[in-house]
Short mmCIF file of C-alpha atoms in Angstrom, two decimals:
data_model
loop_
_atom_site.label_atom_id
_atom_site.label_comp_id
_atom_site.label_asym_id
_atom_site.label_seq_id
_atom_site.Cartn_x
_atom_site.Cartn_y
_atom_site.Cartn_z
CA UNK A 1 3.60 8.04 -4.69
CA UNK A 2 3.94 7.18 -8.83
CA UNK A 3 2.95 10.96 -9.44
CA UNK A 4 5.83 12.02 -7.41
CA UNK A 5 8.37 10.00 -9.09
CA UNK A 6 7.17 10.71 -12.59
CA UNK A 7 7.30 14.40 -11.98
CA UNK A 8 10.85 13.97 -10.29
CA UNK A 9 12.00 12.08 -13.58
CA UNK A 10 10.83 15.34 -15.72
CA UNK A 11 13.55 17.05 -14.30
CA UNK A 12 16.15 14.30 -15.10
CA UNK A 13 15.15 14.35 -18.75
CA UNK A 14 16.97 17.33 -19.33
CA UNK A 15 20.05 15.71 -18.54
CA UNK A 16 21.72 14.51 -21.56
CA UNK A 17 23.48 11.67 -19.88
CA UNK A 18 25.78 10.95 -16.96
CA UNK A 19 29.27 11.60 -17.19
CA UNK A 20 31.35 8.79 -18.63
CA UNK A 21 33.61 8.99 -15.42
CA UNK A 22 31.14 7.47 -13.07
CA UNK A 23 33.25 5.61 -10.22
CA UNK A 24 32.16 3.65 -7.61
CA UNK A 25 30.83 5.66 -4.43
CA UNK A 26 30.26 2.62 -2.11
CA UNK A 27 30.24 -1.17 -1.84
CA UNK A 28 27.05 -2.44 0.52
CA UNK A 29 27.51 -6.06 1.00
CA UNK A 30 29.46 -6.31 -2.07
CA UNK A 31 26.94 -4.59 -4.26
CA UNK A 32 28.32 -1.54 -6.00
CA UNK A 33 26.73 1.89 -6.09
CA UNK A 34 28.16 4.57 -8.43
CA UNK A 35 28.82 8.22 -8.12
CA UNK A 36 25.73 9.22 -10.30
CA UNK A 37 23.26 6.54 -8.78
CA UNK A 38 24.03 8.31 -5.19
CA UNK A 39 23.74 11.66 -6.79
CA UNK A 40 19.99 10.71 -8.22
CA UNK A 41 19.02 9.43 -4.36
CA UNK A 42 20.47 12.65 -2.91
CA UNK A 43 18.69 14.74 -5.36
CA UNK A 44 15.36 12.91 -5.32
CA UNK A 45 15.21 12.83 -1.46
CA UNK A 46 16.11 16.65 -1.02
CA UNK A 47 13.56 17.44 -3.40
CA UNK A 48 10.84 15.31 -1.60
CA UNK A 49 11.82 15.72 1.79
CA UNK A 50 11.83 19.40 2.11
CA UNK A 51 15.00 18.88 4.13
CA UNK A 52 18.55 19.82 2.94
CA UNK A 53 21.08 17.24 4.34
CA UNK A 54 24.88 16.90 3.89
CA UNK A 55 26.18 14.39 1.64
CA UNK A 56 27.55 12.47 4.73
CA UNK A 57 23.95 12.63 6.27
CA UNK A 58 22.44 11.56 3.42
CA UNK A 59 24.88 8.55 3.06
CA UNK A 60 23.88 6.88 6.35
CA UNK A 61 19.90 7.27 4.97
CA UNK A 62 20.89 5.73 1.49
CA UNK A 63 22.75 2.86 3.25
CA UNK A 64 19.89 2.13 5.60
CA UNK A 65 17.51 1.87 2.43
CA UNK A 66 19.56 -0.44 0.59
CA UNK A 67 20.24 -2.58 3.39
CA UNK A 68 16.48 -2.88 3.66
CA UNK A 69 16.04 -3.68 -0.02
CA UNK A 70 18.88 -6.33 0.56
CA UNK A 71 16.40 -7.78 3.56
CA UNK A 72 13.42 -7.61 1.35
CA UNK A 73 15.14 -9.30 -1.43
CA UNK A 74 16.21 -12.15 0.99
CA UNK A 75 12.50 -12.50 1.90
CA UNK A 76 11.87 -13.01 -1.80
CA UNK A 77 9.56 -9.88 -2.10
CA UNK A 78 11.27 -8.76 -5.41
CA UNK A 79 9.92 -12.29 -7.05
CA UNK A 80 6.38 -11.83 -5.90
CA UNK A 81 3.93 -11.23 -8.67
CA UNK A 82 2.35 -8.09 -7.32
CA UNK A 83 5.54 -6.62 -6.82
CA UNK A 84 6.34 -7.42 -10.27
CA UNK A 85 2.97 -5.99 -11.54
CA UNK A 86 3.56 -2.48 -9.82
CA UNK A 87 7.18 -2.33 -11.23
CA UNK A 88 5.59 -2.99 -15.07
CA UNK A 89 2.68 -0.50 -14.55
CA UNK A 90 5.10 2.22 -13.47
CA UNK A 91 7.64 1.55 -16.09
CA UNK A 92 4.89 1.86 -18.81
CA UNK A 93 3.84 4.76 -16.92
CA UNK A 94 7.43 6.21 -17.40
CA UNK A 95 7.25 5.30 -21.07
CA UNK A 96 3.79 7.43 -21.47
CA UNK A 97 5.78 10.32 -19.83
CA UNK A 98 8.57 9.93 -22.22
CA UNK A 99 6.09 9.35 -25.25
CA UNK A 100 3.72 11.83 -24.52
CA UNK A 101 5.37 14.65 -22.73
CA UNK A 102 4.60 16.78 -19.73
CA UNK A 103 2.20 19.22 -21.30
CA UNK A 104 0.48 16.84 -23.15
CA UNK A 105 -0.06 14.40 -19.85
CA UNK A 106 -0.91 17.30 -17.67
CA UNK A 107 -3.59 18.90 -19.82
CA UNK A 108 -5.16 15.43 -20.58
CA UNK A 109 -5.15 14.26 -17.00
CA UNK A 110 -6.66 17.48 -15.55
CA UNK A 111 -9.70 17.15 -18.31
CA UNK A 112 -10.04 13.71 -17.35
CA UNK A 113 -10.21 14.17 -13.71
CA UNK A 114 -12.62 17.30 -14.42
CA UNK A 115 -14.89 14.70 -16.27
CA UNK A 116 -14.61 12.09 -13.37
CA UNK A 117 -15.51 14.43 -10.37
CA UNK A 118 -18.91 15.71 -12.26
CA UNK A 119 -20.02 11.63 -12.16
CA UNK A 120 -20.48 9.28 -9.61
CA UNK A 121 -16.84 7.93 -11.07
CA UNK A 122 -15.50 9.96 -8.23
CA UNK A 123 -16.78 7.05 -5.52
CA UNK A 124 -14.12 5.15 -4.08
CA UNK A 125 -13.86 1.91 -1.91
CA UNK A 126 -10.85 0.60 0.43
CA UNK A 127 -10.95 -2.71 -0.15
CA UNK A 128 -8.76 -5.99 0.79
CA UNK A 129 -8.68 -9.13 -0.72
CA UNK A 130 -8.08 -12.86 -0.72
CA UNK A 131 -6.65 -13.41 -4.56
CA UNK A 132 -5.04 -16.10 -6.49
CA UNK A 133 -3.49 -14.79 -9.93
CA UNK A 134 -3.99 -17.32 -12.59
CA UNK A 135 -2.13 -17.56 -16.06
CA UNK A 136 -4.36 -16.93 -19.16
CA UNK A 137 -3.52 -20.58 -20.13
CA UNK A 138 -4.77 -22.06 -16.88
CA UNK A 139 -6.66 -25.57 -17.63
CA UNK A 140 -10.14 -25.97 -16.52
CA UNK A 141 -9.04 -28.34 -13.63
CA UNK A 142 -6.80 -25.87 -12.32
CA UNK A 143 -9.53 -23.26 -12.32
CA UNK A 144 -11.66 -25.70 -10.72
CA UNK A 145 -9.15 -26.70 -7.72
CA UNK A 146 -8.67 -23.05 -7.09
CA UNK A 147 -12.70 -22.32 -7.15
CA UNK A 148 -12.93 -25.21 -4.47
CA UNK A 149 -10.43 -23.67 -2.68
CA UNK A 150 -11.68 -20.13 -2.61
CA UNK A 151 -15.18 -21.63 -1.67
CA UNK A 152 -13.67 -23.60 1.29
CA UNK A 153 -12.05 -20.04 2.78
CA UNK A 154 -15.56 -18.23 2.13
CA UNK A 155 -17.41 -21.11 3.92
CA UNK A 156 -14.95 -20.65 6.71
CA UNK A 157 -15.60 -16.81 6.87
CA UNK A 158 -19.07 -17.40 6.91
CA UNK A 159 -19.11 -19.88 9.73
CA UNK A 160 -16.91 -18.05 11.76
CA UNK A 161 -17.97 -14.23 11.85
CA UNK A 162 -15.25 -13.13 14.36
CA UNK A 163 -12.27 -14.74 12.14
CA UNK A 164 -9.71 -11.70 11.29
CA UNK A 165 -9.80 -11.57 7.51
CA UNK A 166 -6.44 -9.74 7.35
CA UNK A 167 -5.03 -13.16 8.48
CA UNK A 168 -6.54 -15.15 5.93
CA UNK A 169 -4.93 -12.57 3.53
CA UNK A 170 -1.44 -13.05 5.00
CA UNK A 171 -1.97 -16.66 4.66
CA UNK A 172 -3.82 -17.27 1.03
CA UNK A 173 -3.44 -14.34 -1.05
CA UNK A 174 -1.30 -13.11 -3.65
CA UNK A 175 -2.03 -9.50 -3.14
CA UNK A 176 -1.65 -8.42 0.35
CA UNK A 177 -2.48 -4.56 0.07
CA UNK A 178 -5.18 -2.98 1.72
CA UNK A 179 -5.95 -0.18 -0.65
CA UNK A 180 -8.49 2.34 -2.23
CA UNK A 181 -9.88 1.94 -5.58
CA UNK A 182 -12.06 4.18 -7.99
CA UNK A 183 -14.17 3.55 -10.92
CA UNK A 184 -12.61 2.30 -14.01
CA UNK A 185 -9.43 1.59 -12.13
CA UNK A 186 -9.76 -2.47 -11.94
CA UNK A 187 -11.46 -5.00 -14.14
CA UNK A 188 -15.38 -4.67 -15.12
CA UNK A 189 -15.71 -7.97 -12.95
CA UNK A 190 -13.77 -6.68 -10.15
CA UNK A 191 -15.67 -3.07 -10.14
CA UNK A 192 -18.86 -4.54 -10.32
CA UNK A 193 -18.38 -6.81 -7.17
CA UNK A 194 -16.17 -4.09 -4.98
CA UNK A 195 -18.79 -1.35 -5.56
CA UNK A 196 -22.03 -3.57 -4.84
CA UNK A 197 -20.30 -4.08 -1.24
CA UNK A 198 -21.64 -1.79 1.99
CA UNK A 199 -18.68 -1.38 4.65
CA UNK A 200 -17.54 -4.35 6.17
CA UNK A 201 -19.19 -6.70 3.94
CA UNK A 202 -17.39 -9.79 1.99
CA UNK A 203 -18.03 -10.78 -1.64
CA UNK A 204 -18.48 -14.45 -2.70
CA UNK A 205 -15.50 -15.71 -4.61
CA UNK A 206 -15.39 -14.59 -8.36
CA UNK A 207 -13.22 -14.66 -11.39
CA UNK A 208 -11.92 -11.97 -13.30
CA UNK A 209 -9.20 -12.17 -16.16
CA UNK A 210 -6.27 -11.96 -13.41
CA UNK A 211 -7.63 -14.73 -11.29
CA UNK A 212 -10.01 -15.67 -8.60
CA UNK A 213 -10.90 -13.14 -5.54
CA UNK A 214 -12.60 -12.80 -2.66
CA UNK A 215 -13.12 -8.87 -1.67
CA UNK A 216 -13.80 -7.11 1.66
CA UNK A 217 -14.69 -3.40 1.94
CA UNK A 218 -13.16 -1.77 4.52
CA UNK A 219 -14.33 1.48 4.05
CA UNK A 220 -16.02 3.95 1.33
CA UNK A 221 -15.41 7.46 0.37
CA UNK A 222 -16.17 10.01 -2.55
CA UNK A 223 -13.78 12.23 -4.50
CA UNK A 224 -10.21 11.04 -4.50
CA UNK A 225 -7.40 13.85 -4.74
CA UNK A 226 -5.90 14.23 -8.54
CA UNK A 227 -2.40 13.39 -7.13
CA UNK A 228 -3.73 10.23 -5.75
CA UNK A 229 -5.19 9.09 -8.89
CA UNK A 230 -2.41 10.40 -11.50
CA UNK A 231 -0.77 7.35 -12.26
CA UNK A 232 -4.19 5.77 -13.04
CA UNK A 233 -4.95 8.74 -15.18
CA UNK A 234 -1.78 8.81 -17.29
CA UNK A 235 -2.27 5.18 -18.03
CA UNK A 236 -6.15 5.81 -19.10
CA UNK A 237 -4.76 8.80 -21.24
CA UNK A 238 -2.40 6.43 -23.08
CA UNK A 239 -5.39 4.17 -24.01
CA UNK A 240 -7.70 7.07 -25.06
CA UNK A 241 -7.88 7.78 -28.59
CA UNK A 242 -6.33 11.19 -28.34
CA UNK A 243 -3.26 9.14 -26.43
CA UNK A 244 -3.60 6.41 -29.16
CA UNK A 245 -3.02 9.06 -32.01
CA UNK A 246 -0.37 10.91 -30.26
CA UNK A 247 1.77 7.49 -29.66
CA UNK A 248 1.08 6.16 -33.23
CA UNK A 249 2.80 9.56 -34.31
CA UNK A 250 5.48 8.83 -31.92
CA UNK A 251 5.85 5.36 -33.37
CA UNK A 252 6.47 6.68 -36.85
CA UNK A 253 9.43 8.22 -35.41
CA UNK A 254 10.67 5.12 -33.49
CA UNK A 255 10.79 3.65 -36.46
CA UNK A 256 14.02 5.21 -37.79
CA UNK A 257 15.57 5.44 -34.15
CA UNK A 258 15.26 1.89 -33.49
CA UNK A 259 16.13 0.02 -36.85
CA UNK A 260 12.93 -0.93 -38.00
CA UNK A 261 12.98 -2.88 -41.29
CA UNK A 262 9.81 -4.26 -43.28
CA UNK A 263 9.57 -7.36 -44.76
CA UNK A 264 7.12 -6.85 -48.02
CA UNK A 265 6.94 -10.32 -48.65
CA UNK A 266 5.77 -11.53 -45.30
CA UNK A 267 3.45 -8.51 -44.82
CA UNK A 268 1.96 -9.40 -48.42
CA UNK A 269 1.39 -12.77 -47.81
CA UNK A 270 -0.48 -11.61 -44.66
CA UNK A 271 -2.62 -9.18 -46.26
CA UNK A 272 -3.96 -11.44 -48.85
CA UNK A 273 -4.11 -14.72 -46.90
CA UNK A 274 -4.45 -13.64 -43.53
CA UNK A 275 -1.76 -15.52 -41.87
CA UNK A 276 1.95 -16.12 -42.62
CA UNK A 277 4.52 -17.88 -41.14
CA UNK A 278 7.10 -15.58 -42.60
CA UNK A 279 8.98 -12.45 -40.69
CA UNK A 280 6.80 -9.44 -41.08
CA UNK A 281 9.43 -7.06 -40.03
CA UNK A 282 12.47 -6.42 -37.85
CA UNK A 283 13.56 -3.79 -34.82
CA UNK A 284 16.87 -3.54 -34.16
CA UNK A 285 17.72 -7.03 -35.77
CA UNK A 286 15.23 -8.62 -33.79
CA UNK A 287 12.74 -10.61 -35.80
CA UNK A 288 9.00 -10.39 -35.66
CA UNK A 289 6.85 -13.22 -37.32
CA UNK A 290 3.44 -14.23 -38.26
CA UNK A 291 3.05 -16.67 -35.26
CA UNK A 292 3.61 -13.95 -32.74
CA UNK A 293 1.31 -11.43 -35.11
CA UNK A 294 -1.21 -14.36 -34.70
CA UNK A 295 -1.29 -14.60 -30.63
CA UNK A 296 -1.73 -10.91 -30.73
CA UNK A 297 -4.44 -10.65 -33.23
CA UNK A 298 -6.48 -13.09 -31.71
CA UNK A 299 -7.89 -10.99 -29.24
CA UNK A 300 -8.28 -8.10 -31.05
CA UNK A 301 -11.41 -8.62 -33.80
CA UNK A 302 -10.52 -6.11 -36.33
CA UNK A 303 -9.37 -6.01 -39.78
CA UNK A 304 -6.21 -7.81 -40.51
CA UNK A 305 -4.53 -4.39 -41.71
CA UNK A 306 -5.60 -2.77 -38.40
CA UNK A 307 -4.44 -5.31 -36.51
CA UNK A 308 -1.01 -5.19 -38.54
CA UNK A 309 -0.85 -1.65 -37.59
CA UNK A 310 -1.50 -1.85 -33.87
CA UNK A 311 1.10 -5.09 -33.60
CA UNK A 312 3.55 -2.78 -35.39
CA UNK A 313 2.85 -0.17 -32.94
CA UNK A 314 2.99 -1.90 -29.69
CA UNK A 315 6.02 -3.79 -31.09
CA UNK A 316 7.85 -0.63 -31.24
CA UNK A 317 6.20 0.63 -27.96
CA UNK A 318 7.48 -2.67 -26.13
CA UNK A 319 11.11 -2.37 -27.48
CA UNK A 320 11.31 1.22 -26.44
CA UNK A 321 10.23 0.28 -23.18
CA UNK A 322 12.96 -2.28 -22.92
CA UNK A 323 15.52 0.04 -24.14
CA UNK A 324 14.51 2.93 -22.25
CA UNK A 325 17.02 2.88 -19.42
CA UNK A 326 19.72 1.99 -21.66
CA UNK A 327 18.77 5.10 -24.04
CA UNK A 328 18.19 7.16 -21.21
CA UNK A 329 20.51 6.36 -17.87
CA UNK A 330 18.68 8.55 -15.59
CA UNK A 331 15.56 6.52 -16.13
CA UNK A 332 16.98 3.67 -14.77
CA UNK A 333 17.49 5.48 -11.48
CA UNK A 334 13.78 6.89 -11.49
CA UNK A 335 12.59 3.25 -12.13
CA UNK A 336 15.11 1.67 -9.56
CA UNK A 337 14.32 4.03 -6.93
CA UNK A 338 9.97 3.49 -7.37
CA UNK A 339 11.13 -0.46 -7.05
CA UNK A 340 13.35 0.31 -3.90
CA UNK A 341 10.41 2.41 -2.07
CA UNK A 342 7.98 -0.84 -3.15
CA UNK A 343 10.39 -3.04 -1.50
CA UNK A 344 11.21 -1.01 1.58
CA UNK A 345 7.54 -0.46 2.01
CA UNK A 346 6.55 -4.16 2.01
CA UNK A 347 9.56 -5.45 4.30
CA UNK A 348 8.87 -2.61 6.60
CA UNK A 349 5.24 -3.54 7.02
CA UNK A 350 6.04 -7.24 7.42
CA UNK A 351 9.00 -6.57 9.91
CA UNK A 352 7.91 -3.74 11.83
CA UNK A 353 4.46 -2.03 10.99
CA UNK A 354 2.62 -5.47 11.70
CA UNK A 355 4.42 -6.50 14.67
CA UNK A 356 3.79 -2.91 16.05
CA UNK A 357 0.40 -3.57 15.47
CA UNK A 358 -0.66 -6.70 16.64
CA UNK A 359 2.31 -8.42 18.90
CA UNK A 360 0.26 -8.18 22.09
CA UNK A 361 3.25 -9.50 24.14
CA UNK A 362 5.80 -7.41 22.58
CA UNK A 363 3.88 -4.36 23.05
CA UNK A 364 2.96 -5.37 26.69
CA UNK A 365 6.64 -5.80 27.44
CA UNK A 366 7.66 -2.64 25.87
CA UNK A 367 4.92 -0.92 28.19
CA UNK A 368 6.30 -2.90 31.18
CA UNK A 369 9.59 -1.22 30.77
CA UNK A 370 8.70 2.25 29.57
CA UNK A 371 5.48 2.72 31.79
CA UNK A 372 6.85 6.09 33.70
CA UNK A 373 6.82 7.42 30.00
CA UNK A 374 2.90 7.24 29.67
CA UNK A 375 2.19 8.69 33.13
CA UNK A 376 -0.59 11.50 33.47
CA UNK A 377 0.07 14.84 34.21
CA UNK A 378 -2.83 14.92 36.58
CA UNK A 379 -4.18 11.70 38.13
CA UNK A 380 -6.96 9.98 36.85
CA UNK A 381 -9.91 7.65 38.49
CA UNK A 382 -9.83 4.48 37.08
CA UNK A 383 -13.24 2.80 38.16
CA UNK A 384 -16.85 2.84 37.68
CA UNK A 385 -20.01 4.83 38.48
CA UNK A 386 -22.83 2.93 39.90
CA UNK A 387 -26.51 4.65 39.92
CA UNK A 388 -28.24 2.12 42.15
CA UNK A 389 -32.27 1.93 42.90
CA UNK A 390 -31.34 1.56 46.49
CA UNK A 391 -28.26 1.63 49.09
CA UNK A 392 -28.45 -1.99 49.66
CA UNK A 393 -27.94 -2.78 45.64
CA UNK A 394 -25.03 -0.54 45.78
CA UNK A 395 -23.30 -2.08 49.08
CA UNK A 396 -23.77 -5.57 47.26
CA UNK A 397 -21.94 -4.28 43.98
CA UNK A 398 -19.18 -2.88 45.85
CA UNK A 399 -18.86 -6.36 47.34
CA UNK A 400 -18.85 -8.27 44.08
CA UNK A 401 -16.55 -6.03 42.47
CA UNK A 402 -13.97 -6.27 45.16
CA UNK A 403 -11.90 -9.39 43.70
CA UNK A 404 -13.20 -9.15 39.91
CA UNK A 405 -10.61 -8.09 37.20
CA UNK A 406 -11.82 -4.21 36.03
CA UNK A 407 -12.33 -5.59 32.50
CA UNK A 408 -15.23 -8.01 33.81
CA UNK A 409 -16.85 -5.29 36.02
CA UNK A 410 -19.49 -4.12 33.40
CA UNK A 411 -20.61 -7.93 32.38
CA UNK A 412 -20.71 -9.19 35.90
CA UNK A 413 -23.05 -6.19 37.27
CA UNK A 414 -25.36 -6.52 34.14
CA UNK A 415 -25.60 -10.27 35.07
CA UNK A 416 -26.09 -10.14 38.41
CA UNK A 417 -28.35 -7.21 38.90
CA UNK A 418 -30.06 -6.60 35.38
CA UNK A 419 -30.79 -10.42 34.05
CA UNK A 420 -34.16 -10.46 35.27
CA UNK A 421 -35.57 -7.64 32.98
CA UNK A 422 -35.30 -5.07 35.70
CA UNK A 423 -32.36 -2.55 35.98
CA UNK A 424 -31.00 -2.03 39.44
CA UNK A 425 -27.87 -0.62 38.21
CA UNK A 426 -26.59 2.09 35.73
CA UNK A 427 -23.14 1.62 34.85
CA UNK A 428 -20.47 4.15 33.60
CA UNK A 429 -17.14 2.28 33.78
CA UNK A 430 -13.83 3.61 32.54
CA UNK A 431 -10.68 6.01 33.18
CA UNK A 432 -12.04 9.71 34.14
CA UNK A 433 -9.57 12.65 34.45
CA UNK A 434 -10.96 15.88 36.14
CA UNK A 435 -13.89 17.16 34.09
CA UNK A 436 -14.82 13.92 32.46
CA UNK A 437 -17.62 12.98 34.59
CA UNK A 438 -19.75 14.96 36.95
CA UNK A 439 -20.11 12.03 39.16
CA UNK A 440 -16.42 11.59 39.47
CA UNK A 441 -15.54 14.93 40.08
CA UNK A 442 -18.24 15.13 42.84
CA UNK A 443 -17.67 11.91 44.87
CA UNK A 444 -13.72 11.54 43.71
CA UNK A 445 -12.14 15.01 43.09
CA UNK A 446 -14.93 16.71 45.16
CA UNK A 447 -15.28 19.69 42.90
CA UNK A 448 -18.73 20.52 41.30
CA UNK A 449 -22.20 18.59 42.02
CA UNK A 450 -24.79 16.79 40.59
CA UNK A 451 -28.33 15.86 40.79
CA UNK A 452 -29.07 12.28 41.18
CA UNK A 453 -31.25 9.84 38.66
CA UNK A 454 -34.66 9.77 39.89
CA UNK A 455 -34.92 6.35 39.24
CA UNK A 456 -31.74 5.28 40.62
CA UNK A 457 -31.16 7.84 43.47
CA UNK A 458 -27.87 5.96 45.12
CA UNK A 459 -24.92 6.82 43.32
CA UNK A 460 -21.59 5.54 44.22
CA UNK A 461 -18.27 5.07 42.54
CA UNK A 462 -15.97 1.92 42.89
CA UNK A 463 -11.97 2.03 42.06
CA UNK A 464 -9.16 4.08 42.70
CA UNK A 465 -6.73 7.16 41.60
CA UNK A 466 -4.01 6.42 39.10
CA UNK A 467 -1.21 8.30 38.54
CA UNK A 468 -0.53 6.50 35.08
CA UNK A 469 -2.27 3.42 32.88
CA UNK A 470 -1.86 -0.25 34.40
CA UNK A 471 -2.21 -1.52 31.28
CA UNK A 472 -0.78 -0.93 27.74
CA UNK A 473 -4.30 -1.26 26.22
CA UNK A 474 -5.49 1.95 27.77
CA UNK A 475 -3.05 3.78 25.98
CA UNK A 476 -2.68 1.76 23.10
CA UNK A 477 -2.28 4.19 19.94
CA UNK A 478 0.72 5.88 22.03
CA UNK A 479 2.40 2.41 22.69
CA UNK A 480 2.09 1.24 19.54
CA UNK A 481 3.78 4.48 17.83
CA UNK A 482 6.43 4.25 20.70
CA UNK A 483 7.09 0.33 19.84
CA UNK A 484 7.47 0.89 16.13
CA UNK A 485 10.07 3.38 16.66
CA UNK A 486 11.55 1.09 19.10
CA UNK A 487 11.58 -1.66 16.80
CA UNK A 488 12.50 0.36 13.35
CA UNK A 489 15.81 1.46 15.61
CA UNK A 490 16.32 -1.70 16.45
CA UNK A 491 16.19 -3.18 13.05
CA UNK A 492 18.16 -0.78 11.37
CA UNK A 493 20.91 -1.01 14.06
CA UNK A 494 20.90 -4.83 13.36
CA UNK A 495 21.38 -4.46 9.62
CA UNK A 496 24.15 -2.17 9.97
CA UNK A 497 26.01 -3.97 12.47
CA UNK A 498 25.81 -7.43 10.47
CA UNK A 499 26.45 -5.20 7.03
CA UNK A 500 29.82 -4.57 5.12
CA UNK A 501 29.93 -1.15 4.15
CA UNK A 502 32.72 0.30 2.07
CA UNK A 503 32.80 4.18 0.97
CA UNK A 504 35.25 5.72 -1.11
CA UNK A 505 35.51 9.10 0.56
CA UNK A 506 37.64 10.85 -2.19
CA UNK A 507 34.49 10.12 -4.56
CA UNK A 508 32.34 11.08 -1.66
CA UNK A 509 33.72 14.43 -1.53
CA UNK A 510 32.96 15.25 -5.53
CA UNK A 511 29.21 14.47 -5.12
CA UNK A 512 27.28 17.40 -6.88
CA UNK A 513 25.38 18.84 -4.23
CA UNK A 514 23.12 21.09 -6.50
#
C-alpha cells in the first residue's frame, strides 16, 4: 500500500502548487474540505480503482470514507502508538522520495531486491504479537513490572494450549496487526526470535529497543513480491552509504533553502573541548544547541567532527520533513490520504471484520433470516456411511444415532463400538453431493455401484436428504462474506444518517475531472 501512495505522489510533484483560489467544497459534521483536497482524492481513487466515476458518484465515496475516519478518531485510533509510528514512517518515506528522486530510488531498490532474492534473506514469517512499547527512558522498575506482566501471560498460554492467542492480543497488545515480515525489516532481537519459531509456535517474552514482546508465528513463506517490500527498501536505501551520500549532497542545498546559519563560536568550542552549552547553528531562526548535540551524539560513537556533520544533516532533514507539507501542499494530501487509509482499515477491522468472523450469534441470526439464499442446486445427503462387521452392529448403530445430535455422531460411535481396541465400525460422516461418495451414490441417489469392504461387509447409511444447510457452519465462508457486506452497509447507512453533510453544488461543478 505504501508503494502505491508513494508512486502516486510522484505525479503530483509535477504540480507547482494548488490554486490560491481554493474554496470549501463540502462540510462533513463541521469539518471543511476544500476543492483541492477533494480533487486529489478523486484522482487518486480513479488511478487505483481502475474505475472512472462521475464527480457526484465519487462524492458519496468520499463522504463515506471521511465518516469512517471520524468514527476511527472517536475510538481514539489516531492516538495509538502503532498508528503514529506508521504515519511517521510513511512521512520519512515521502521525504526520501522527495530528496532522492524516483530514478535513484527505483534503480537502488531494484538492485537491493535482486540481492535479497539471491540469499536466504527472502524468507518471510507471518507474525502476531503481544507487545508493550516502552519509552527509551524507562526505569528498571518499569521494565521489571512489564516483564512480570508478560511472564504471567506466557504462563497462561503454556497452561491452556486451547487459549485463543488473538484474544490476548486484543486485550493486552499495543500492536494488534497480523503481518508478514522479512529479514532485516525488524530489529535484530525481534528477527532472531521470529525466524527461530516454527509455524504455530509462540516465543518466550523478550526485549527489543522498542519494548517487550511475545510473538506467535502464524505462517511462513519464501520470497516476497517487490511491491510488498518497496517502502522498506526505500527506508533501507536511505540508510545505505549510497543513500547517505545522496542525502548529504541534498542537505547542502537545504542549508541555503531553509535559512541555515552557523555559529562559529559554539562550533569552535565544541570541536576543541568536545562539548558546549552554546548555540551551534540555527535553521530558519530555530536554535540548535550543544546540549541537543550531546543527546544526539551519545548513541553515535564517532569523532566529534563526524558527529557534528551527522547532527547538522539530521537537523536539516527533520526540519525539511516538518516543513514538507507547507512547501509542497500536495504532499499534505498524499500523507493525509495514507493516514486516512490506516484509520479506515483499523476501524473497519474492529467494527466489521471481527464481528463478521467471530460473532456466532450474529452469524446464526443472519443465516436464519437468509437461509433460502444458501439452498443447493440439487439435494445433498447429510449423514454418515457406516461400514460394519455384521448386520447386528449396523442395526444397533442406527438405533444409537436416532436421538443424538449430528455433530456428536462420530464420537459416540467410536466410544460405543470401537473403544475396546476392536474396530467394529468404520465411519464416513458429512454432507455429500451426488458424486462425492460411491456408497452414498448407490444407497441414496441410486446411481453407480460399490464393492463392500472385506473386513466390514455390511454398509448402511444414516441421515436424510437436504435442500440446503441446517446450520451456518456448513457454509461458514459464504455466510461470513455476506454477513460482512450486510454489516458494512448497515454501518455506512448509520454513519450517513447521523451525519450533517453540506455540499456546495456550484463548487462541485468546477472540480477538475482530468
